[in-house]
Short mmCIF file of C-alpha atoms and ligand atoms in Angstrom, two decimals:
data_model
loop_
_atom_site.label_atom_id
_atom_site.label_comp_id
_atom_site.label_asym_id
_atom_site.label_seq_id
_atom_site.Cartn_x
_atom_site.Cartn_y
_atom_site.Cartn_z
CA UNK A 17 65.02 107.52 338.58
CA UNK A 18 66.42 108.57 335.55
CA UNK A 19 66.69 112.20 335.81
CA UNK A 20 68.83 112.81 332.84
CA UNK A 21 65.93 112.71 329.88
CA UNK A 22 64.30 115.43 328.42
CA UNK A 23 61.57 117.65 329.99
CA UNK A 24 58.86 117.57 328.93
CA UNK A 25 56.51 121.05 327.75
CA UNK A 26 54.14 122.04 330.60
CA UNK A 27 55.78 119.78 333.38
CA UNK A 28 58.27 119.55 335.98
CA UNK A 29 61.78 118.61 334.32
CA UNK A 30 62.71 114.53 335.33
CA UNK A 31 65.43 116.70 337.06
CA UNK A 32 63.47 119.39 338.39
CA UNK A 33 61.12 116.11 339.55
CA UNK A 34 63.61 114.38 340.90
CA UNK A 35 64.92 117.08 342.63
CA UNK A 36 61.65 118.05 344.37
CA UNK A 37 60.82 114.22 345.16
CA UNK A 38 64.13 114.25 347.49
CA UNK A 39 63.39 117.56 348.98
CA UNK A 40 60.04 116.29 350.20
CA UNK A 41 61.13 113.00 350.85
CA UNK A 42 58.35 110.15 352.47
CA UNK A 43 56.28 107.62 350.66
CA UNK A 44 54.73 109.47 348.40
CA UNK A 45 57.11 111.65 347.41
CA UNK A 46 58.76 107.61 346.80
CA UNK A 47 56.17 106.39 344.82
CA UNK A 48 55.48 109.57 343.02
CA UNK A 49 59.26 109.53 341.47
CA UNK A 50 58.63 105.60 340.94
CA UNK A 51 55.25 105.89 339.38
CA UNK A 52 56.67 108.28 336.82
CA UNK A 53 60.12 106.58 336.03
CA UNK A 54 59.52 103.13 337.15
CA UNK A 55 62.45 101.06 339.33
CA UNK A 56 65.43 102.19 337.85
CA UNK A 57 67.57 99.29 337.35
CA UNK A 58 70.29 99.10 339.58
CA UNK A 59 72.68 96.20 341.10
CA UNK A 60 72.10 94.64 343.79
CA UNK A 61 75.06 94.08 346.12
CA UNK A 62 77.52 91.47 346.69
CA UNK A 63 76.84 88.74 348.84
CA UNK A 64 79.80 88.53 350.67
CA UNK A 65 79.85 91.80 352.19
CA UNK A 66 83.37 91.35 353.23
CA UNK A 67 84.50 91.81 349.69
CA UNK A 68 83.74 95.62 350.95
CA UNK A 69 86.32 98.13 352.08
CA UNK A 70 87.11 98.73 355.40
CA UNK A 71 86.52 102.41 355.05
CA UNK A 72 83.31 103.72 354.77
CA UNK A 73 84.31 106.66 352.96
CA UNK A 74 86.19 104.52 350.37
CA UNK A 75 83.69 106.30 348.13
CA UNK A 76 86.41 106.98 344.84
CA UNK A 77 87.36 103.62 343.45
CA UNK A 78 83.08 103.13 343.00
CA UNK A 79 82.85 106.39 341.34
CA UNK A 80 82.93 107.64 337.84
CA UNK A 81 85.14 109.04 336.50
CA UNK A 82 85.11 112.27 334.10
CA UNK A 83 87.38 112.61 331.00
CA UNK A 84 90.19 114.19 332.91
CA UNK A 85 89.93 112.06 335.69
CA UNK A 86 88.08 113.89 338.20
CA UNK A 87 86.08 111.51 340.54
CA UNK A 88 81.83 112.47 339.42
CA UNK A 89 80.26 112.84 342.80
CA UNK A 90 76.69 111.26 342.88
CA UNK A 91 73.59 113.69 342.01
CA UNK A 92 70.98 112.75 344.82
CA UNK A 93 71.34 113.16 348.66
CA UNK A 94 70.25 113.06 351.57
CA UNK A 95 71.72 113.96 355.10
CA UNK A 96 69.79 112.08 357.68
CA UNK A 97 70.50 113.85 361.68
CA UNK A 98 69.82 111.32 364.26
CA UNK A 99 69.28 111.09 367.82
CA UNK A 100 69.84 107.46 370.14
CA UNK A 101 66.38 107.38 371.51
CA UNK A 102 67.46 105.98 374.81
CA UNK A 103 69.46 107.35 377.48
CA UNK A 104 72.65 106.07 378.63
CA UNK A 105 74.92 103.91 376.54
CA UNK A 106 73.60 101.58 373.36
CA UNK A 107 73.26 98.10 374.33
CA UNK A 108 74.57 95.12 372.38
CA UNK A 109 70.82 94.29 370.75
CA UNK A 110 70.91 98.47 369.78
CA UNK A 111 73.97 98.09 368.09
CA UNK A 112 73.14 94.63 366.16
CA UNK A 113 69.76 95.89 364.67
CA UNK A 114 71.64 99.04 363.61
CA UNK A 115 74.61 96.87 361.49
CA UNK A 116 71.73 94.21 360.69
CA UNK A 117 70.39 97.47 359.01
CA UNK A 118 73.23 98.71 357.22
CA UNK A 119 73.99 95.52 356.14
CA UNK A 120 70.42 95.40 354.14
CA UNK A 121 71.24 98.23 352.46
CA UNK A 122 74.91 97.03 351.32
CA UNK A 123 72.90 93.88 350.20
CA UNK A 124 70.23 95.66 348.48
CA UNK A 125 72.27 97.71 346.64
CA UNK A 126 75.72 98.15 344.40
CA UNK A 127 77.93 100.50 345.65
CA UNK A 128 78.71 103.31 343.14
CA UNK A 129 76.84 106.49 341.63
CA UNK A 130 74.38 103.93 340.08
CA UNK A 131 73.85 102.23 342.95
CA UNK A 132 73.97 103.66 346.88
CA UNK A 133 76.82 104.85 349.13
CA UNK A 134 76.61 106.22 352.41
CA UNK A 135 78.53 106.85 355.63
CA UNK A 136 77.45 107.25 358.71
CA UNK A 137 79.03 109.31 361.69
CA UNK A 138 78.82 110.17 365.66
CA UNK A 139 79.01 113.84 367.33
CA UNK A 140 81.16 114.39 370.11
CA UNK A 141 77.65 114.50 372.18
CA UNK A 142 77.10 111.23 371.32
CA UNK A 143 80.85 109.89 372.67
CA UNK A 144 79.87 112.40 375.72
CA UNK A 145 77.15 109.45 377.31
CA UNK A 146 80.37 107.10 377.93
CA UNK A 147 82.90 106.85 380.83
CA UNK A 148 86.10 106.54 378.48
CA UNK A 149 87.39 109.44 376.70
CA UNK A 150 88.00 108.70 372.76
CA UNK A 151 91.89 107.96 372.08
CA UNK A 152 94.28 110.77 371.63
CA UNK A 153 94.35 109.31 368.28
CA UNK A 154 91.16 110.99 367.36
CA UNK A 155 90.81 114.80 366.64
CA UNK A 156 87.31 115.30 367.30
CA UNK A 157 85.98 118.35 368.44
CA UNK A 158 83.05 119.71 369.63
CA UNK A 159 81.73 122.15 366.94
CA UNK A 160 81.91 126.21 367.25
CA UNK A 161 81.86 129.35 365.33
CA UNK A 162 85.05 129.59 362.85
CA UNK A 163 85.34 133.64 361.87
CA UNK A 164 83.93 136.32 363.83
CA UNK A 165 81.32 137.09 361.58
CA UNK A 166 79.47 133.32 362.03
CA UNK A 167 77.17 132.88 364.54
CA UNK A 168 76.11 129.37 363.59
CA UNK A 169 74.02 126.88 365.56
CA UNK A 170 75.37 123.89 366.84
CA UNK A 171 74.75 120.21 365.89
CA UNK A 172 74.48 117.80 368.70
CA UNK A 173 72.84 115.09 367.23
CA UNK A 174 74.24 111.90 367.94
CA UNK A 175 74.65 110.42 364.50
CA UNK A 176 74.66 111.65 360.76
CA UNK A 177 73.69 109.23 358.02
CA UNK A 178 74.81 110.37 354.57
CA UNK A 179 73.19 108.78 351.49
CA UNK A 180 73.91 109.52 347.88
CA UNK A 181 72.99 108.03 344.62
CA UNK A 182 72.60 109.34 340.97
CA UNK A 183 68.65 108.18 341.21
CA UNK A 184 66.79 109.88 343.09
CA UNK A 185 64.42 107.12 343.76
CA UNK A 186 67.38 105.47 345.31
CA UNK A 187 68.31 107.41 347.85
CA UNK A 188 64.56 108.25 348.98
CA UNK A 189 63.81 104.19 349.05
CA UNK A 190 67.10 103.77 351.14
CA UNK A 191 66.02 106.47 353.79
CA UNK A 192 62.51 104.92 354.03
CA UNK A 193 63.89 101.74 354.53
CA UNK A 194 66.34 102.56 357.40
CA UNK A 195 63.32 104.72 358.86
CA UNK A 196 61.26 101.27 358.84
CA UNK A 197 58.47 103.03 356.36
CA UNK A 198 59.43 100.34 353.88
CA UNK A 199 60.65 96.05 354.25
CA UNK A 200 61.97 95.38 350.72
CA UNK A 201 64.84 97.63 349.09
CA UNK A 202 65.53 96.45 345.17
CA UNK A 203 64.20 93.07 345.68
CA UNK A 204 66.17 92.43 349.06
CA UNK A 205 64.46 91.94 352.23
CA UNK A 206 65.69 94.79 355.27
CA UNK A 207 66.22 92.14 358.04
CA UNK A 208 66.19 95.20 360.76
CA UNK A 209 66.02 98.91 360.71
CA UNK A 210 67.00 102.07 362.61
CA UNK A 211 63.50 103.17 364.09
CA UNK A 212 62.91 102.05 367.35
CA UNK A 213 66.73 102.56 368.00
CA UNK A 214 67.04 106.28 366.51
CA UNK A 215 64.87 108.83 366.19
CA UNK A 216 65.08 111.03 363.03
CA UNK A 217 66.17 114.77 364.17
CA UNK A 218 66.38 116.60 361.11
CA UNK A 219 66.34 115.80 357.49
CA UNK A 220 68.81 117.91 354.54
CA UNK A 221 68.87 117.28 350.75
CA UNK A 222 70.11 118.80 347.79
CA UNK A 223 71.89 117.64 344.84
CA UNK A 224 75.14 118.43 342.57
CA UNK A 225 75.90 117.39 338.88
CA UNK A 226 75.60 119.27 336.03
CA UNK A 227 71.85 120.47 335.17
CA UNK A 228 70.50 120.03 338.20
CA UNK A 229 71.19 123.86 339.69
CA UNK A 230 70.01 124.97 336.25
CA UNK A 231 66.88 123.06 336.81
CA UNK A 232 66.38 124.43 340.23
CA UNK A 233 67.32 127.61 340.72
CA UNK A 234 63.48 128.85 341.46
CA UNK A 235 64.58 129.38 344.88
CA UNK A 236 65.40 132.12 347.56
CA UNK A 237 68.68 133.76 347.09
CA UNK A 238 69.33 133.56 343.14
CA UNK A 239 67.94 135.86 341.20
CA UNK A 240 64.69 135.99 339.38
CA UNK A 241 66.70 135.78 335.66
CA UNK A 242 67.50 132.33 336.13
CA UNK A 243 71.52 133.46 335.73
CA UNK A 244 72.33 129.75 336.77
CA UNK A 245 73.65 127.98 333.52
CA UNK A 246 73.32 124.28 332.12
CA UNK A 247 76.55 123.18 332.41
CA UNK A 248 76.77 124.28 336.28
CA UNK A 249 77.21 121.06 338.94
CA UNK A 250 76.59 124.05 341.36
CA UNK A 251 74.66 127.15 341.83
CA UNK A 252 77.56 129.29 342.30
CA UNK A 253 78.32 128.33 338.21
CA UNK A 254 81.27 126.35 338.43
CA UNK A 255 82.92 123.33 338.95
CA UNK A 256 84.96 122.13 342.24
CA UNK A 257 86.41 119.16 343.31
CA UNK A 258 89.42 118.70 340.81
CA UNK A 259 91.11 115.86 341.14
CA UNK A 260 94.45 118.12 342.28
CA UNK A 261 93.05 119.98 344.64
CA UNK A 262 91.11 117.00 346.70
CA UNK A 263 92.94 114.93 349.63
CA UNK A 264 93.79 111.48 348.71
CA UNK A 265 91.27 108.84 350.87
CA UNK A 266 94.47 107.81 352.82
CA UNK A 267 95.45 111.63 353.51
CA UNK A 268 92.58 111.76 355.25
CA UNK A 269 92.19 108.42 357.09
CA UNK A 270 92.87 108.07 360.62
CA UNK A 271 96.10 106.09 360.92
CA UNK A 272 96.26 104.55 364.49
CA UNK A 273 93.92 103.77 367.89
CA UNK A 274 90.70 102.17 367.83
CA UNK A 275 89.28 104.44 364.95
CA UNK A 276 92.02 103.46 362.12
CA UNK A 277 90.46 103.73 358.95
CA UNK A 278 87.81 106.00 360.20
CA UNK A 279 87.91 109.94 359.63
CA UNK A 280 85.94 113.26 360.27
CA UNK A 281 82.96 114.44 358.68
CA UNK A 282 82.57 117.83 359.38
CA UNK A 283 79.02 119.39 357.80
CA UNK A 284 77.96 122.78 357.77
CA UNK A 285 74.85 124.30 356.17
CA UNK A 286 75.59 127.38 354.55
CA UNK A 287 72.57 129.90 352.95
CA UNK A 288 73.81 131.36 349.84
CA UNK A 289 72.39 134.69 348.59
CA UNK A 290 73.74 135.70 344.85
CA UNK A 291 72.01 138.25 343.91
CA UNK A 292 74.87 140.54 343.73
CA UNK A 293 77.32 137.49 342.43
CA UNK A 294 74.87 136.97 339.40
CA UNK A 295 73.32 141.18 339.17
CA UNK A 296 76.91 143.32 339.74
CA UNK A 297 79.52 141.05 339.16
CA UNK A 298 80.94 140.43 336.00
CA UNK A 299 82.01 137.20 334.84
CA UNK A 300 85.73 137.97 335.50
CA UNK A 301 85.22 139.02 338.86
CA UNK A 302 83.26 135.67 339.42
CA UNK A 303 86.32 133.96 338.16
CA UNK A 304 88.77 136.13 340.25
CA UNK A 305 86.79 135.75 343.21
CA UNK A 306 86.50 132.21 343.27
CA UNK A 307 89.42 131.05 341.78
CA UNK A 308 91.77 134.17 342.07
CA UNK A 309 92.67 137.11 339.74
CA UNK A 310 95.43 135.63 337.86
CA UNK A 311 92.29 133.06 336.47
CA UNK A 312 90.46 136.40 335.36
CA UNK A 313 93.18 138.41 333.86
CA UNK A 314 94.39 134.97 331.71
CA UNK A 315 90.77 134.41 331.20
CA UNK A 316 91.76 130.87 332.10
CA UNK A 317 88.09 129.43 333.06
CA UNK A 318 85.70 128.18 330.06
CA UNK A 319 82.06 128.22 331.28
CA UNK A 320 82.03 125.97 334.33
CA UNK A 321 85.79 125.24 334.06
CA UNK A 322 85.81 121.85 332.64
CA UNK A 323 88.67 123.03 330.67
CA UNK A 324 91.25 123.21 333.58
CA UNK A 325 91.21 119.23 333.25
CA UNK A 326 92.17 117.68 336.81
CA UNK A 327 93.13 120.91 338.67
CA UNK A 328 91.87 124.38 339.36
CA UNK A 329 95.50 125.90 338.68
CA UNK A 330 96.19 127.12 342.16
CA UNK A 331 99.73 126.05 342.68
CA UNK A 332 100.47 126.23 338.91
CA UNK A 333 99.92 129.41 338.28
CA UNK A 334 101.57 130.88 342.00
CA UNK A 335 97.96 131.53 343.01
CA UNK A 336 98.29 130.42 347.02
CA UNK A 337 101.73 131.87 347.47
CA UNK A 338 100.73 135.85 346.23
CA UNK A 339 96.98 135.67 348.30
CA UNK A 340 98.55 139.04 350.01
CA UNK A 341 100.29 140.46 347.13
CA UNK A 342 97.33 140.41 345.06
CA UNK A 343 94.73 141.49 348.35
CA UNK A 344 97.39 144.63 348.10
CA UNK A 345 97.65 145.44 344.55
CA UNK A 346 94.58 144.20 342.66
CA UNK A 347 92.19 144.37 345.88
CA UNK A 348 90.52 141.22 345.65
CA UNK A 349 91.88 137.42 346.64
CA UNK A 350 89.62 133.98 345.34
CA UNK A 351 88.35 131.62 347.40
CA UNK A 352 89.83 128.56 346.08
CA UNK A 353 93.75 130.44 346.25
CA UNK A 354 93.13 131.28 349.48
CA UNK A 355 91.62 128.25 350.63
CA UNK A 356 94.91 126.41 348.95
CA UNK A 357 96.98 127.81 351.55
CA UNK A 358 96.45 124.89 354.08
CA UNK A 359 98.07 122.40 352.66
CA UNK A 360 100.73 119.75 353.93
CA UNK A 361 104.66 120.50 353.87
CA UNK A 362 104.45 118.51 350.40
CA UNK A 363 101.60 120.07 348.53
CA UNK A 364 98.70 117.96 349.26
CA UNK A 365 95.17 119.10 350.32
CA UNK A 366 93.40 118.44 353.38
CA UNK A 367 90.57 117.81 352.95
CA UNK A 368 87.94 115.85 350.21
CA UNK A 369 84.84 117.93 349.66
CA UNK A 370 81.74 116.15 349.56
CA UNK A 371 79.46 118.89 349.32
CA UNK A 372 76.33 119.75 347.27
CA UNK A 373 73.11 122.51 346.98
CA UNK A 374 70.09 122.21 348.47
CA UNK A 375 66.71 124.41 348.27
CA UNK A 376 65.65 122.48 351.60
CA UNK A 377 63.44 125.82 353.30
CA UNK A 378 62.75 126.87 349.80
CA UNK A 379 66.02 128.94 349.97
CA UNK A 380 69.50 127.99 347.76
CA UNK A 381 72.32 126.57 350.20
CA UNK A 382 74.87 124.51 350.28
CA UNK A 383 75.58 121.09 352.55
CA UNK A 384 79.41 121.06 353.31
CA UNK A 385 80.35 117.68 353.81
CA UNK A 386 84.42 117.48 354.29
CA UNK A 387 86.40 114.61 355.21
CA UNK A 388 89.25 115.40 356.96
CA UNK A 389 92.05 113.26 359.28
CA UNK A 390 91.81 115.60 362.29
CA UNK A 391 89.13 118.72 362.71
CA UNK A 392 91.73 120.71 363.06
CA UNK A 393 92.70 120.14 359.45
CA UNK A 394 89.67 121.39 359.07
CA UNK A 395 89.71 124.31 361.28
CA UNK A 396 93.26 125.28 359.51
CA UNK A 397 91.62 125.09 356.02
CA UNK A 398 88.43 127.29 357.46
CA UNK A 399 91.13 129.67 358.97
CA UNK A 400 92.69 129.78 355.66
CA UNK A 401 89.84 130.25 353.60
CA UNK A 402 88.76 133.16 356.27
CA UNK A 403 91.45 135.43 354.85
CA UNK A 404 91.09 138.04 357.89
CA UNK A 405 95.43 138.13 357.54
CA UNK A 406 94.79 139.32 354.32
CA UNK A 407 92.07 141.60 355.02
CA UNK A 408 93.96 143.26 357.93
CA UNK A 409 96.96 144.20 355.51
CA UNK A 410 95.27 145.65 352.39
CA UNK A 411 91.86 147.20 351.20
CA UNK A 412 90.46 143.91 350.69
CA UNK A 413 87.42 143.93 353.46
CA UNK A 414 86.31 141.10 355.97
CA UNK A 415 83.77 139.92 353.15
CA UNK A 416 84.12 142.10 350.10
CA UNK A 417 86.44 141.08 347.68
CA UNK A 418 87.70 138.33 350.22
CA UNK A 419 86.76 134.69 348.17
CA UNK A 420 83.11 133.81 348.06
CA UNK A 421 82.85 135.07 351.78
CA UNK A 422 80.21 137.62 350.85
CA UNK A 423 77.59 135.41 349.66
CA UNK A 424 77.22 132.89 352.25
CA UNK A 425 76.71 132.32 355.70
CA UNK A 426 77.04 129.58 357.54
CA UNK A 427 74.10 128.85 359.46
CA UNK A 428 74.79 125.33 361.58
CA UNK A 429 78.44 123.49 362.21
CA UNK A 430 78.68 119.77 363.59
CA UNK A 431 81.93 117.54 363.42
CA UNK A 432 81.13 113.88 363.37
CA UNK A 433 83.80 110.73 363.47
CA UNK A 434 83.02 108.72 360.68
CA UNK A 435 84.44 104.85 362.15
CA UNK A 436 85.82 102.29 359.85
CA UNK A 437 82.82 100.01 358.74
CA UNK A 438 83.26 97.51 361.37
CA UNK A 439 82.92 100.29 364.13
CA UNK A 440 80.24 102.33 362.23
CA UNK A 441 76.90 100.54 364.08
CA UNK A 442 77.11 102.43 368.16
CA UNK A 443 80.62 102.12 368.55
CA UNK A 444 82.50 102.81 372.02
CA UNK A 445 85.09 105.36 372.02
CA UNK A 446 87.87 102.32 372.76
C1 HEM B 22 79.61 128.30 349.13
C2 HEM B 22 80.12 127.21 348.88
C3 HEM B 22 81.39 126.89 348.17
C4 HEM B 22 81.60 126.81 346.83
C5 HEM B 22 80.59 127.04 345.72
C6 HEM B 22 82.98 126.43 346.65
C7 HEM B 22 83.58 126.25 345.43
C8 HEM B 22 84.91 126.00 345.24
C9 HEM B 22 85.56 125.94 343.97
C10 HEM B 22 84.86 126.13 342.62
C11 HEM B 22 86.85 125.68 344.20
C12 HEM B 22 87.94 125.58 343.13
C13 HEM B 22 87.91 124.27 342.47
C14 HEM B 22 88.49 123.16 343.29
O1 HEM B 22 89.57 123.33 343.84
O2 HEM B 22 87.83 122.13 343.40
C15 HEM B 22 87.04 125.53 345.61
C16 HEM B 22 88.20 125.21 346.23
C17 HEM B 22 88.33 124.97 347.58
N1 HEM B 22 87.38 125.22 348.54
FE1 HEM B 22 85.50 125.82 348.21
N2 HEM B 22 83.57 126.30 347.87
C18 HEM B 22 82.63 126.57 348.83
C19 HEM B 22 82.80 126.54 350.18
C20 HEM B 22 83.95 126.09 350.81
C21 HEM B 22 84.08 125.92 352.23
C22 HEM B 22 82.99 126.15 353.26
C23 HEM B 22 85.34 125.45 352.44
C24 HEM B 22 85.87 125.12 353.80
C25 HEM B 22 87.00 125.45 354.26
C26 HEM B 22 86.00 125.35 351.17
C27 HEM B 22 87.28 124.93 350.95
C28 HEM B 22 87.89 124.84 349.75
C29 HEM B 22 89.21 124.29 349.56
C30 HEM B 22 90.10 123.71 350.65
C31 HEM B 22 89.49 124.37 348.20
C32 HEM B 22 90.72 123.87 347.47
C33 HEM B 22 91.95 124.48 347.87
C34 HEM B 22 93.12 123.67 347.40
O3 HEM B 22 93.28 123.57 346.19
O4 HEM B 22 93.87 123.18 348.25
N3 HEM B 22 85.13 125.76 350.20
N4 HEM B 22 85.83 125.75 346.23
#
């Protein structure tokens, strides 16, 4: 689907459409999108799969790019929880219906933000049903709570299949298809699916890209004055994942073992609730709280901050290195110099951030999806962005004035190992 055109008077928005067709997801919600846009026209895959990269989060070479660079992340997903329906460990038939599967899709579609890519990824749980430990060489954890003011539940599910597309209609056919609710994806025939093998646990959507929180922010947790502007990928009103402050793929790829070019998903769903960010803050303190105070003083962000180019400014502008200084004498830190903090001896960034909103529940969230070598990057990063150092040592409060902290909560943490490709169908953990 097309969900860039113009609404139309009296109607849904394409976007707003689109939008709700992934958030309800099934058949109709399929054929609704399709009956109102038609097919979109999209690229069918190679034909020699093994013209595809080993990784299966080599997501950034298929991307767009912006004018400054920045990888565009695609606007439609869906986050697909799965369970192995049978105990024990998969059998060989198991795991070759489950690549026979994947391999569909790859056939069915062109990877890129026009076409389909997706990753899929195992829990800890789901390594727990064999003998063999995983290799030291994977830093996979089970999940937990990460501050002492999160109380999230855990996800055990055994798999997570990520799919993301710029049409909506895209990543709803792909889902039905691996479900076994539909046989023929863009003119290609799905030679096997996932039902009968896994069972579908839970089911999380949302989308990022500029107009689409605009065009959805009728939802619990933003405030009735629709404060959410046009040019906002996200709810929150501005932009993230500059190129500068994003992990390279190979930062974040799993080097040696049996899991070499794999890496870690970790995925939390966090409930945002900005009714004070939008109704009592001001537009500087949104920009000192996110980004950090030096941002709002300089009044260095334009609207959604497409003017910083390919970097939120951290490490330019001192941000990371005077988090404590400024929780002392301007009594507020942002999220993203705090957050900056856990990096590597030579600058780089952890993680790559492969989030996006959601109104799944009727209520505006957030799907975390990082990539990240080890958890514990992760769990560094979290500790960082946390700030309880800096909120011991100055007036700046667990929450209040500490980042973004304030208006979420995280309500559910899993960690997943995301295997190269070749692994990626009910691998072993040697
Ligand atoms: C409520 C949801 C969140 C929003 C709206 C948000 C938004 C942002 C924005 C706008 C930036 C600055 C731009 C950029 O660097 O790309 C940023 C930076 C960052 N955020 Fe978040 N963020 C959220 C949650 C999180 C969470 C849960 C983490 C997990 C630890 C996180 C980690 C980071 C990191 C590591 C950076 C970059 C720091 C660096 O430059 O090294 N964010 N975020």
């Amino acid at each position: 689907m097309d969900d860039t055109g113009p609404s139309e008077p009296g109607r849904l928005s394409r976007r707003q459409f689109a939008k709700a067709a992934v958030a309800i997801g099934g058949a109709s919600a399929l054929s609704a999108c399709l009956g109102r846009n038609g097919e979109p026209d999209v690229s069918a895959g190679p034909d020699d799969l093994s013209t595809l990269p080993a990784r299966q989060h080599a997501w950034n070479e298929f991307l767009a790019t912006d004018d400054h660079g920045n990888d565009v992340a695609p606007r439609h997903r869906v986050l697909l929880l799965l369970n192995y329906a049978t105990d024990g460990t998969p059998s060989d038939d198991d795991r070759k219906t489950v690549e026979t599967a994947f391999r569909s899709l790859e056939r069915a579609y062109a990877r890129g933000n026009d076409g389909l890519l997706f990753t899929v990824g195992y829990s800890p749980s789901y390594f727990e049903r064999f003998d063999a430990d995983l290799p030291e060489s994977v830093d996979l954890q089970q999940p937990r709570a990460l501050a002492s003011f999160e109380d999230p539940e855990l996800d055990q599910q055994d798999a997570v299949v990520h799919l993301a597309s710029d049409h909506a209609s895209v990543v709803l056919a792909a889902e039905e298809a691996l479900l076994g609710e539909k046989s023929e994806l863009n003119g290609v025939e799905m030679e096997a699916d996932l039902s009968g093998v896994f069972e579908r646990a839970d089911r999380r959507t949302g989308f990022v890209g500029e107009g689409l929180p605009a065009d959805n922010q009728d939802a619990e947790g933003i405030p009735d004055s629709d404060p959410v502007s046009e040019d906002a990928p996200l709810f929150m009103g501005f932009k993230s994942g500059f190129q500068k402050n994003q992990a390279t793929e190979d930062r974040v790829t799993i080097r040696d073992g049996p899991f070499a070019g794999g890496t870690t998903h970790q995925l939390s769903k966090i409930r945002l609730n900005l009714q004070q960010w939008y109704e009592q803050d001001s537009r500087s303190q949104r920009v000192g709280k996110m980004f950090c105070p030096v941002h709002a003083e300089e009044d260095l962000v334009e609207g959604a901050g497409d003017n910083l180019g390919d970097s939120a400014q951290m490490e330019e502008r001192g941000c990371p290195a005077h988090t404590e200084d400024h929780a002392r004498t301007k009594g507020v830190v942002g999220h993203s110099q705090k957050s900056a903090r856990a990096r590597d001896d030579d600058g780089s960034p952890l993680m790559i951030r492969r989030d996006f909103n959601s109104t799944d529940g009727g209520r505006a969230g957030l799907h975390f999806v990082s990539l990240q070598r080890t958890v514990s990057d992760f769990v560094d990063t979290r500790e960082a962005m946390n700030g309880e150092d800096v909120a011991e040592r100055s007036a700046v409060g667990q929450k209040n004035n500490n980042g973004i902290l304030q208006y979420m909560e995280v309500l559910r943490r899993g960690n997943f190992l995301l295997p190269p490709r070749e692994k990626r169908s009910l691998p072993t953990p040697n």
